[in-house]
Tab-separated table of C-alpha atoms in Angstrom:
chain	number	residue	atom	x	y	z
K	13	MET	CA	2.937	23.163	7.989
K	14	ALA	CA	3.598	25.240	4.885
K	15	GLN	CA	3.301	24.832	1.169
K	16	THR	CA	7.013	25.523	0.797
K	17	THR	CA	10.160	26.425	2.730
K	18	PRO	CA	13.074	28.735	1.744
K	19	ASN	CA	14.763	25.600	0.372
K	20	HIS	CA	11.978	25.208	-2.181
K	21	THR	CA	13.641	27.032	-5.060
K	22	GLN	CA	12.951	24.785	-8.047
K	23	THR	CA	9.985	25.783	-10.191
K	24	VAL	CA	7.967	22.909	-11.613
K	25	SER	CA	4.827	22.734	-13.700
K	26	GLY	CA	2.099	20.247	-12.915
K	27	TRP	CA	-1.620	19.748	-12.474
K	28	ALA	CA	-3.516	20.390	-9.248
K	29	ALA	CA	-6.968	20.238	-7.738
K	30	LEU	CA	-7.561	23.688	-6.226
K	31	ASP	CA	-10.877	22.850	-4.565
K	32	SER	CA	-13.366	20.006	-4.112
K	33	SER	CA	-14.826	20.299	-7.614
K	34	GLY	CA	-12.992	17.154	-8.652
K	35	LYS	CA	-11.088	18.839	-11.493
K	36	VAL	CA	-7.398	19.528	-12.054
K	37	VAL	CA	-5.909	22.580	-13.722
K	38	PRO	CA	-2.347	23.448	-14.786
K	39	TYR	CA	-0.420	24.577	-11.737
K	40	THR	CA	3.094	25.907	-11.169
K	41	PHE	CA	4.765	25.392	-7.801
K	42	LYS	CA	8.111	24.992	-6.058
K	43	ARG	CA	10.009	21.861	-5.063
K	44	ARG	CA	12.918	21.616	-2.639
K	45	GLU	CA	16.531	21.548	-3.725
K	46	ASN	CA	18.017	18.098	-4.165
K	47	GLY	CA	19.431	17.253	-0.726
K	48	VAL	CA	22.198	14.878	0.286
K	49	ASN	CA	19.743	11.988	0.663
K	50	ASP	CA	17.611	12.899	-2.348
K	51	VAL	CA	17.301	12.015	-5.977
K	52	THR	CA	15.576	14.190	-8.552
K	53	ILE	CA	13.405	12.296	-11.006
K	54	GLU	CA	12.219	13.488	-14.399
K	55	ILE	CA	8.721	12.027	-14.433
K	56	MET	CA	7.830	10.074	-17.536
K	57	TYR	CA	4.530	8.510	-16.457
K	58	CYS	CA	2.121	8.653	-13.550
K	59	GLY	CA	-0.753	6.253	-12.973
K	60	ILE	CA	-4.197	7.497	-11.966
K	61	CYS	CA	-5.452	5.907	-8.754
K	62	HIS	CA	-8.988	6.221	-7.367
K	63	THR	CA	-7.317	7.762	-4.312
K	64	ASP	CA	-6.480	10.755	-6.513
K	65	LEU	CA	-10.189	11.405	-6.983
K	66	HIS	CA	-10.906	10.995	-3.269
K	67	PHE	CA	-8.270	13.572	-2.328
K	68	ALA	CA	-9.275	15.952	-5.118
K	69	LYS	CA	-12.905	15.893	-3.950
K	70	ASN	CA	-11.978	15.880	-0.243
K	71	ASP	CA	-14.082	12.738	0.196
K	72	TRP	CA	-12.168	11.847	3.361
K	73	GLY	CA	-12.128	15.372	4.810
K	74	ILE	CA	-8.321	15.597	4.976
K	75	SER	CA	-7.358	17.274	1.699
K	76	MET	CA	-4.948	20.223	1.807
K	77	TYR	CA	-5.448	22.345	-1.306
K	78	PRO	CA	-3.889	22.709	-3.727
K	79	VAL	CA	-3.587	18.934	-4.173
K	80	VAL	CA	-1.067	17.730	-6.752
K	81	PRO	CA	-2.007	14.035	-6.936
K	82	GLY	CA	-0.071	11.024	-8.153
K	83	HIS	CA	1.639	8.150	-6.345
K	84	GLU	CA	2.325	5.767	-9.222
K	85	ILE	CA	5.384	7.519	-10.599
K	86	THR	CA	8.025	6.305	-13.032
K	87	GLY	CA	10.896	8.325	-14.403
K	88	ILE	CA	14.614	8.895	-14.893
K	89	ILE	CA	17.069	10.133	-12.265
K	90	THR	CA	18.613	13.488	-13.152
K	91	LYS	CA	20.302	14.409	-9.851
K	92	VAL	CA	21.803	12.313	-7.046
K	93	GLY	CA	22.588	13.475	-3.495
K	94	SER	CA	26.028	12.930	-1.985
K	95	ASN	CA	24.766	10.301	0.506
K	96	VAL	CA	23.053	8.220	-2.178
K	97	ASN	CA	24.995	5.220	-3.434
K	98	LYS	CA	22.355	2.832	-4.757
K	99	PHE	CA	21.208	5.069	-7.622
K	100	LYS	CA	23.000	6.943	-10.382
K	101	LEU	CA	22.139	9.405	-13.127
K	102	GLY	CA	19.956	7.873	-15.812
K	103	ASP	CA	18.519	5.075	-13.669
K	104	ARG	CA	14.921	4.020	-14.340
K	105	VAL	CA	13.087	4.361	-11.036
K	106	GLY	CA	9.699	4.573	-9.419
K	107	VAL	CA	8.040	6.207	-6.429
K	108	GLY	CA	4.870	4.881	-4.842
K	109	CYS	CA	2.715	6.035	-1.955
K	110	LEU	CA	5.398	6.824	0.636
K	111	ALA	CA	7.446	10.014	0.999
K	112	ALA	CA	8.717	9.900	4.595
K	113	SER	CA	8.494	8.103	7.922
K	114	CYS	CA	10.102	8.493	11.340
K	115	LEU	CA	13.018	6.124	10.548
K	116	GLU	CA	13.291	5.279	14.262
K	117	CYS	CA	10.342	3.071	15.240
K	118	ASP	CA	10.306	-0.729	15.179
K	119	PHE	CA	8.366	-0.683	11.918
K	120	CYS	CA	10.833	1.598	10.176
K	121	LYS	CA	13.803	-0.391	11.449
K	122	SER	CA	12.322	-3.676	10.237
K	123	SER	CA	11.448	-2.519	6.686
K	124	ARG	CA	7.761	-2.118	7.479
K	125	GLU	CA	7.749	1.670	7.362
K	126	ASN	CA	4.369	1.699	5.649
K	127	TYR	CA	2.918	0.994	9.123
K	128	CYS	CA	4.872	3.753	10.887
K	129	ASP	CA	2.382	5.993	12.689
K	130	GLN	CA	4.237	9.026	11.351
K	131	ILE	CA	4.119	7.914	7.726
K	132	GLN	CA	3.754	10.716	5.213
K	133	LEU	CA	2.369	10.202	1.741
K	134	THR	CA	3.787	11.213	-1.617
K	135	TYR	CA	1.072	13.849	-1.862
K	136	ASN	CA	-1.151	15.551	0.680
K	137	GLY	CA	1.395	14.685	3.374
K	138	ILE	CA	3.711	16.745	5.571
K	139	PHE	CA	7.391	16.226	4.811
K	140	TRP	CA	10.160	16.363	7.418
K	141	ASP	CA	10.762	20.067	6.677
K	142	GLY	CA	7.106	20.892	7.350
K	143	SER	CA	6.158	21.408	3.719
K	144	ILE	CA	3.162	19.820	2.013
K	145	THR	CA	4.053	17.005	-0.354
K	146	TYR	CA	3.058	17.219	-4.011
K	147	GLY	CA	2.793	14.130	-6.194
K	148	GLY	CA	3.464	12.839	-9.656
K	149	TYR	CA	1.092	14.945	-11.726
K	150	SER	CA	4.120	17.120	-12.440
K	151	LYS	CA	7.257	17.283	-14.554
K	152	PHE	CA	9.759	16.256	-11.890
K	153	LEU	CA	9.956	15.054	-8.302
K	154	VAL	CA	12.545	15.320	-5.538
K	155	ALA	CA	12.403	12.180	-3.373
K	156	ASP	CA	14.395	10.760	-0.483
K	157	HIS	CA	16.236	7.764	-1.934
K	158	ARG	CA	14.989	5.494	0.855
K	159	TYR	CA	11.516	5.605	-0.713
K	160	VAL	CA	12.610	5.073	-4.326
K	161	VAL	CA	12.678	1.747	-6.177
K	162	ARG	CA	14.464	0.512	-9.276
K	163	ILE	CA	12.431	-0.614	-12.289
K	164	PRO	CA	13.626	-3.811	-14.011
K	165	GLU	CA	14.997	-3.184	-17.480
K	166	ASN	CA	12.525	-5.498	-19.194
K	167	LEU	CA	9.438	-3.726	-17.864
K	168	PRO	CA	7.944	-0.750	-19.789
K	169	MET	CA	7.698	2.321	-17.617
K	170	ASP	CA	4.118	3.217	-18.575
K	171	ALA	CA	2.515	-0.161	-17.765
K	172	THR	CA	4.737	-0.516	-14.691
K	173	ALA	CA	3.578	2.737	-13.075
K	174	PRO	CA	0.338	1.365	-11.522
K	175	LEU	CA	2.278	-1.490	-9.948
K	176	LEU	CA	3.634	1.102	-7.494
K	177	CYS	CA	0.199	1.295	-5.862
K	178	ALA	CA	-2.218	-1.274	-7.292
K	179	GLY	CA	0.502	-3.882	-7.665
K	180	ILE	CA	2.070	-3.650	-4.230
K	181	THR	CA	-1.339	-3.340	-2.587
K	182	VAL	CA	-2.296	-6.847	-3.727
K	183	PHE	CA	1.225	-8.329	-3.671
K	184	SER	CA	1.668	-7.621	0.031
K	185	PRO	CA	-1.187	-9.879	1.241
K	186	PHE	CA	-0.061	-12.607	-1.182
K	187	LYS	CA	3.365	-12.496	0.431
K	188	GLU	CA	1.952	-12.313	3.976
K	189	SER	CA	-0.015	-15.499	3.299
K	190	ASN	CA	3.057	-17.267	1.854
K	191	LEU	CA	1.527	-17.448	-1.611
K	192	VAL	CA	4.434	-16.034	-3.629
K	193	GLU	CA	6.715	-19.051	-3.295
K	194	THR	CA	4.176	-21.779	-2.413
K	195	PRO	CA	2.032	-22.760	-5.425
K	196	GLY	CA	-1.032	-24.949	-5.621
K	197	LYS	CA	-3.534	-23.007	-3.516
K	198	ARG	CA	-7.038	-21.946	-4.458
K	199	VAL	CA	-7.170	-18.158	-4.542
K	200	GLY	CA	-10.177	-15.859	-4.940
K	201	VAL	CA	-10.150	-12.277	-6.212
K	202	VAL	CA	-13.170	-10.093	-5.438
K	203	GLY	CA	-13.545	-7.395	-8.070
K	204	LEU	CA	-11.938	-7.179	-11.492
K	205	GLY	CA	-10.688	-3.614	-11.654
K	206	GLY	CA	-7.317	-1.925	-11.320
K	207	LEU	CA	-6.272	-3.965	-8.293
K	208	GLY	CA	-8.198	-7.122	-9.121
K	209	HIS	CA	-6.734	-7.676	-12.578
K	210	VAL	CA	-3.201	-7.502	-11.140
K	211	ALA	CA	-4.170	-9.916	-8.360
K	212	VAL	CA	-5.340	-12.414	-10.998
K	213	LYS	CA	-2.017	-12.070	-12.818
K	214	PHE	CA	-0.092	-12.617	-9.581
K	215	GLY	CA	-2.187	-15.640	-8.643
K	216	LYS	CA	-1.580	-17.333	-11.977
K	217	ALA	CA	2.128	-16.429	-12.090
K	218	PHE	CA	2.588	-17.903	-8.605
K	219	GLY	CA	0.985	-21.195	-9.635
K	220	HIS	CA	-2.448	-21.000	-8.016
K	221	HIS	CA	-5.974	-21.857	-9.115
K	222	VAL	CA	-7.644	-18.436	-9.406
K	223	THR	CA	-11.352	-17.686	-9.080
K	224	VAL	CA	-12.709	-14.226	-9.895
K	225	ILE	CA	-15.730	-13.133	-7.844
K	226	SER	CA	-17.683	-10.300	-9.460
K	227	THR	CA	-21.129	-8.728	-9.621
K	228	SER	CA	-20.741	-8.433	-13.407
K	229	PRO	CA	-21.408	-11.593	-15.477
K	230	SER	CA	-20.127	-9.692	-18.508
K	231	LYS	CA	-16.587	-9.807	-17.114
K	232	GLU	CA	-16.325	-13.602	-17.172
K	233	LYS	CA	-14.990	-13.903	-20.707
K	234	GLU	CA	-12.334	-11.287	-20.072
K	235	ALA	CA	-11.378	-12.837	-16.731
K	236	ARG	CA	-10.888	-16.256	-18.285
K	237	GLU	CA	-9.550	-15.468	-21.748
K	238	ARG	CA	-7.560	-12.278	-21.211
K	239	LEU	CA	-6.296	-12.799	-17.671
K	240	GLY	CA	-6.298	-16.580	-17.386
K	241	ALA	CA	-8.685	-17.016	-14.454
K	242	ASP	CA	-9.707	-20.631	-13.855
K	243	ASP	CA	-13.188	-20.000	-12.458
K	244	PHE	CA	-15.704	-17.173	-12.218
K	245	ILE	CA	-18.428	-16.637	-9.638
K	246	VAL	CA	-21.207	-14.097	-10.022
K	247	SER	CA	-21.524	-12.818	-6.472
K	248	THR	CA	-25.245	-12.031	-6.862
K	249	ASN	CA	-26.015	-15.609	-7.900
K	250	ALA	CA	-26.976	-17.601	-4.800
K	251	GLN	CA	-26.587	-20.945	-6.569
K	252	GLU	CA	-23.045	-20.188	-7.698
K	253	LEU	CA	-22.110	-19.011	-4.199
K	254	GLN	CA	-23.569	-22.144	-2.643
K	255	ALA	CA	-21.730	-24.407	-5.076
K	256	ALA	CA	-18.415	-22.738	-4.212
K	257	ARG	CA	-18.753	-22.844	-0.396
K	258	ARG	CA	-15.549	-23.825	1.419
K	259	THR	CA	-13.478	-24.143	-1.759
K	260	LEU	CA	-10.917	-21.320	-1.421
K	261	ASP	CA	-7.798	-21.027	0.742
K	262	PHE	CA	-7.345	-17.276	0.380
K	263	ILE	CA	-9.356	-14.344	-0.968
K	264	VAL	CA	-8.273	-10.756	-1.640
K	265	ASP	CA	-11.133	-8.238	-1.668
K	266	THR	CA	-10.503	-5.211	-3.893
K	267	VAL	CA	-14.039	-3.755	-4.123
K	268	SER	CA	-14.402	-0.256	-2.678
K	269	ALA	CA	-18.201	-0.149	-2.873
K	270	LYS	CA	-20.104	-0.956	0.308
K	271	HIS	CA	-20.738	-4.704	0.581
K	272	SER	CA	-21.113	-7.465	3.118
K	273	LEU	CA	-18.137	-9.743	3.756
K	274	GLY	CA	-20.427	-12.597	4.821
K	275	PRO	CA	-21.019	-14.249	1.430
K	276	THR	CA	-17.323	-13.957	0.588
K	277	LEU	CA	-16.265	-15.540	3.884
K	278	GLU	CA	-18.502	-18.545	3.164
K	279	LEU	CA	-16.348	-19.297	0.114
K	280	LEU	CA	-13.291	-19.878	2.310
K	281	LYS	CA	-12.221	-23.230	3.631
K	282	VAL	CA	-11.865	-23.699	7.380
K	283	ASN	CA	-8.885	-21.576	8.514
K	284	GLY	CA	-9.081	-19.544	5.300
K	285	THR	CA	-8.050	-15.895	5.107
K	286	LEU	CA	-9.815	-12.895	3.607
K	287	ALA	CA	-7.433	-9.992	2.928
K	288	VAL	CA	-9.185	-6.616	2.668
K	289	VAL	CA	-7.300	-4.036	0.611
K	290	CYS	CA	-10.293	-1.904	-0.380
K	291	ALA	CA	-11.480	1.278	1.318
K	292	PRO	CA	-15.260	1.740	1.094
K	293	ASP	CA	-16.506	5.075	2.398
K	294	GLN	CA	-19.039	3.254	4.609
K	295	PRO	CA	-18.456	0.473	7.177
K	296	MET	CA	-18.415	-3.074	5.862
K	297	GLU	CA	-20.843	-5.684	7.137
K	298	LEU	CA	-18.995	-8.477	8.961
K	299	PRO	CA	-21.376	-11.225	10.183
K	300	ALA	CA	-20.083	-13.291	13.079
K	301	PHE	CA	-21.237	-16.770	12.083
K	302	PRO	CA	-19.110	-17.190	8.909
K	303	LEU	CA	-16.092	-16.241	11.007
K	304	ILE	CA	-16.883	-18.499	13.960
K	305	PHE	CA	-18.042	-21.623	12.161
K	306	GLY	CA	-15.206	-21.537	9.660
K	307	LYS	CA	-12.393	-20.413	11.970
K	308	ARG	CA	-11.714	-17.814	9.304
K	309	SER	CA	-9.630	-14.668	9.505
K	310	VAL	CA	-10.201	-11.206	8.061
K	311	ARG	CA	-7.040	-9.156	7.692
K	312	GLY	CA	-6.388	-5.673	6.382
K	313	SER	CA	-3.357	-4.709	4.350
K	314	MET	CA	-1.990	-1.300	3.381
K	315	THR	CA	0.294	-0.887	0.355
K	316	GLY	CA	3.844	-2.105	1.174
K	317	SER	CA	7.263	-1.014	2.329
K	318	THR	CA	9.942	0.209	-0.056
K	319	SER	CA	11.844	-3.080	0.153
K	320	GLU	CA	8.665	-5.077	-0.421
K	321	THR	CA	7.807	-2.863	-3.385
K	322	GLN	CA	11.257	-3.540	-4.835
K	323	GLU	CA	10.728	-7.273	-4.295
K	324	MET	CA	7.369	-7.026	-6.053
K	325	LEU	CA	8.899	-5.246	-9.041
K	326	ASP	CA	11.669	-7.837	-9.271
K	327	VAL	CA	9.043	-10.592	-9.250
K	328	CYS	CA	7.130	-8.739	-11.955
K	329	GLY	CA	10.329	-8.520	-13.981
K	330	LYS	CA	10.866	-12.260	-13.590
K	331	HIS	CA	7.312	-13.122	-14.664
K	332	ASN	CA	6.896	-10.175	-17.086
K	333	ILE	CA	3.875	-8.849	-15.191
K	334	THR	CA	2.584	-5.351	-15.921
K	335	CYS	CA	-0.767	-3.598	-15.680
K	336	ASP	CA	-3.239	-3.359	-18.537
K	337	ILE	CA	-3.387	0.370	-19.129
K	338	GLU	CA	-4.869	3.144	-21.199
K	339	LEU	CA	-2.402	5.970	-21.794
K	340	VAL	CA	-3.813	9.508	-21.566
K	341	LYS	CA	-2.337	12.902	-22.385
K	342	THR	CA	-2.072	15.602	-19.745
K	343	ASP	CA	-4.855	17.552	-21.492
K	344	ASN	CA	-7.224	14.648	-20.857
K	345	ILE	CA	-6.737	14.060	-17.115
K	346	ASN	CA	-10.186	15.375	-16.193
K	347	GLU	CA	-11.822	13.222	-18.848
K	348	ALA	CA	-9.990	10.198	-17.485
K	349	TRP	CA	-11.125	11.068	-13.960
K	350	ASP	CA	-14.737	11.259	-15.131
K	351	ARG	CA	-14.437	7.857	-16.754
K	352	LEU	CA	-12.697	6.373	-13.724
K	353	ALA	CA	-15.548	7.561	-11.513
K	354	LYS	CA	-17.833	5.485	-13.742
K	355	ASN	CA	-15.422	2.497	-13.726
K	356	ASP	CA	-14.971	3.015	-17.459
K	357	VAL	CA	-11.357	1.848	-17.757
K	358	ARG	CA	-9.611	-1.440	-18.471
K	359	TYR	CA	-7.848	-1.434	-16.155
K	360	ARG	CA	-5.748	1.566	-15.211
K	361	PHE	CA	-5.212	5.030	-16.647
K	362	VAL	CA	-1.620	6.253	-16.933
K	363	ILE	CA	-0.730	9.861	-17.719
K	364	ASP	CA	1.984	10.441	-20.295
K	365	ILE	CA	3.629	13.213	-18.251
K	366	ALA	CA	6.687	13.682	-20.465
K	367	GLY	CA	4.598	13.554	-23.627
K	368	LYS	CA	7.120	11.293	-25.303
K	369	SER	CA	5.262	7.926	-25.337
K	370	SER	CA	8.673	6.311	-25.523
K	371	ASN	CA	9.690	2.673	-25.194
K	372	LEU	CA	11.385	3.334	-21.857
């Protein structure tokens, strides 16, 4: 493991967390030369994910400083390797959470590389050459083309950026439960944040009855009027929970604060599924009786493969789905992080890396 190799000859400016203080500072580092399987991407925008804060603060105990965060990257291709035939100069592309995998296991060979046990992330990972990966809080990125996706022409690159993490994270369980092409189900979304607001948009676009489940009564108007939710349940209101028992076919839980899954499970019909895409820093409570008496399933889901991410973007292009964002300048990343830590964002921050605020 090394920060760089002799092949890392390209100087790039970016922003890095140097320690666990939870702040980023301007940082200059080296990226590898564009290889035969690589594309070089001039980064236009990069979404801010809560994961960025976790790695910056070493909340999970696995951070390798300096950390250059960012795995919701959109930009323009400026170099193309000789083995790359699906991209060309000038293409609008994106890079999500994945930088490398083994390419040989059953998961990699069946387009499920996000579950490869040798998966390496876009930042704070170890690339094939042994170097530490650095993410999208930087001016350009060199990426293996097998982990790059094309952005539909009708989607703006700033509001599309968070789809590369938040979007695919909630799309994947929708697809796994056959909810993308089969309308008419009753879908619940726990939490109305960066992931939850996209899940509501997906649910409505795919023709489902969508119920938002939240601890915040103040979010009901926004859920219904801005995002089109059909129903709203205040999860601290016992009467509302009781009235909604056994009414939902599928629920996606996006809340990363510690909470019990029991009350949520009671909202599911018999044979219903709860998809957990959140990552609380403490174990969740999972009572047995709601599982047993409802024949219900709890399933985890982690981001998505490159092909699934491309499918998700194509679906978003078809339905004109993007994230609701607040654009921030590179000078204001730390301020945005502070606000994100307080959940003071509707619904996703995106950094204007190129500083052009274009219509790309």
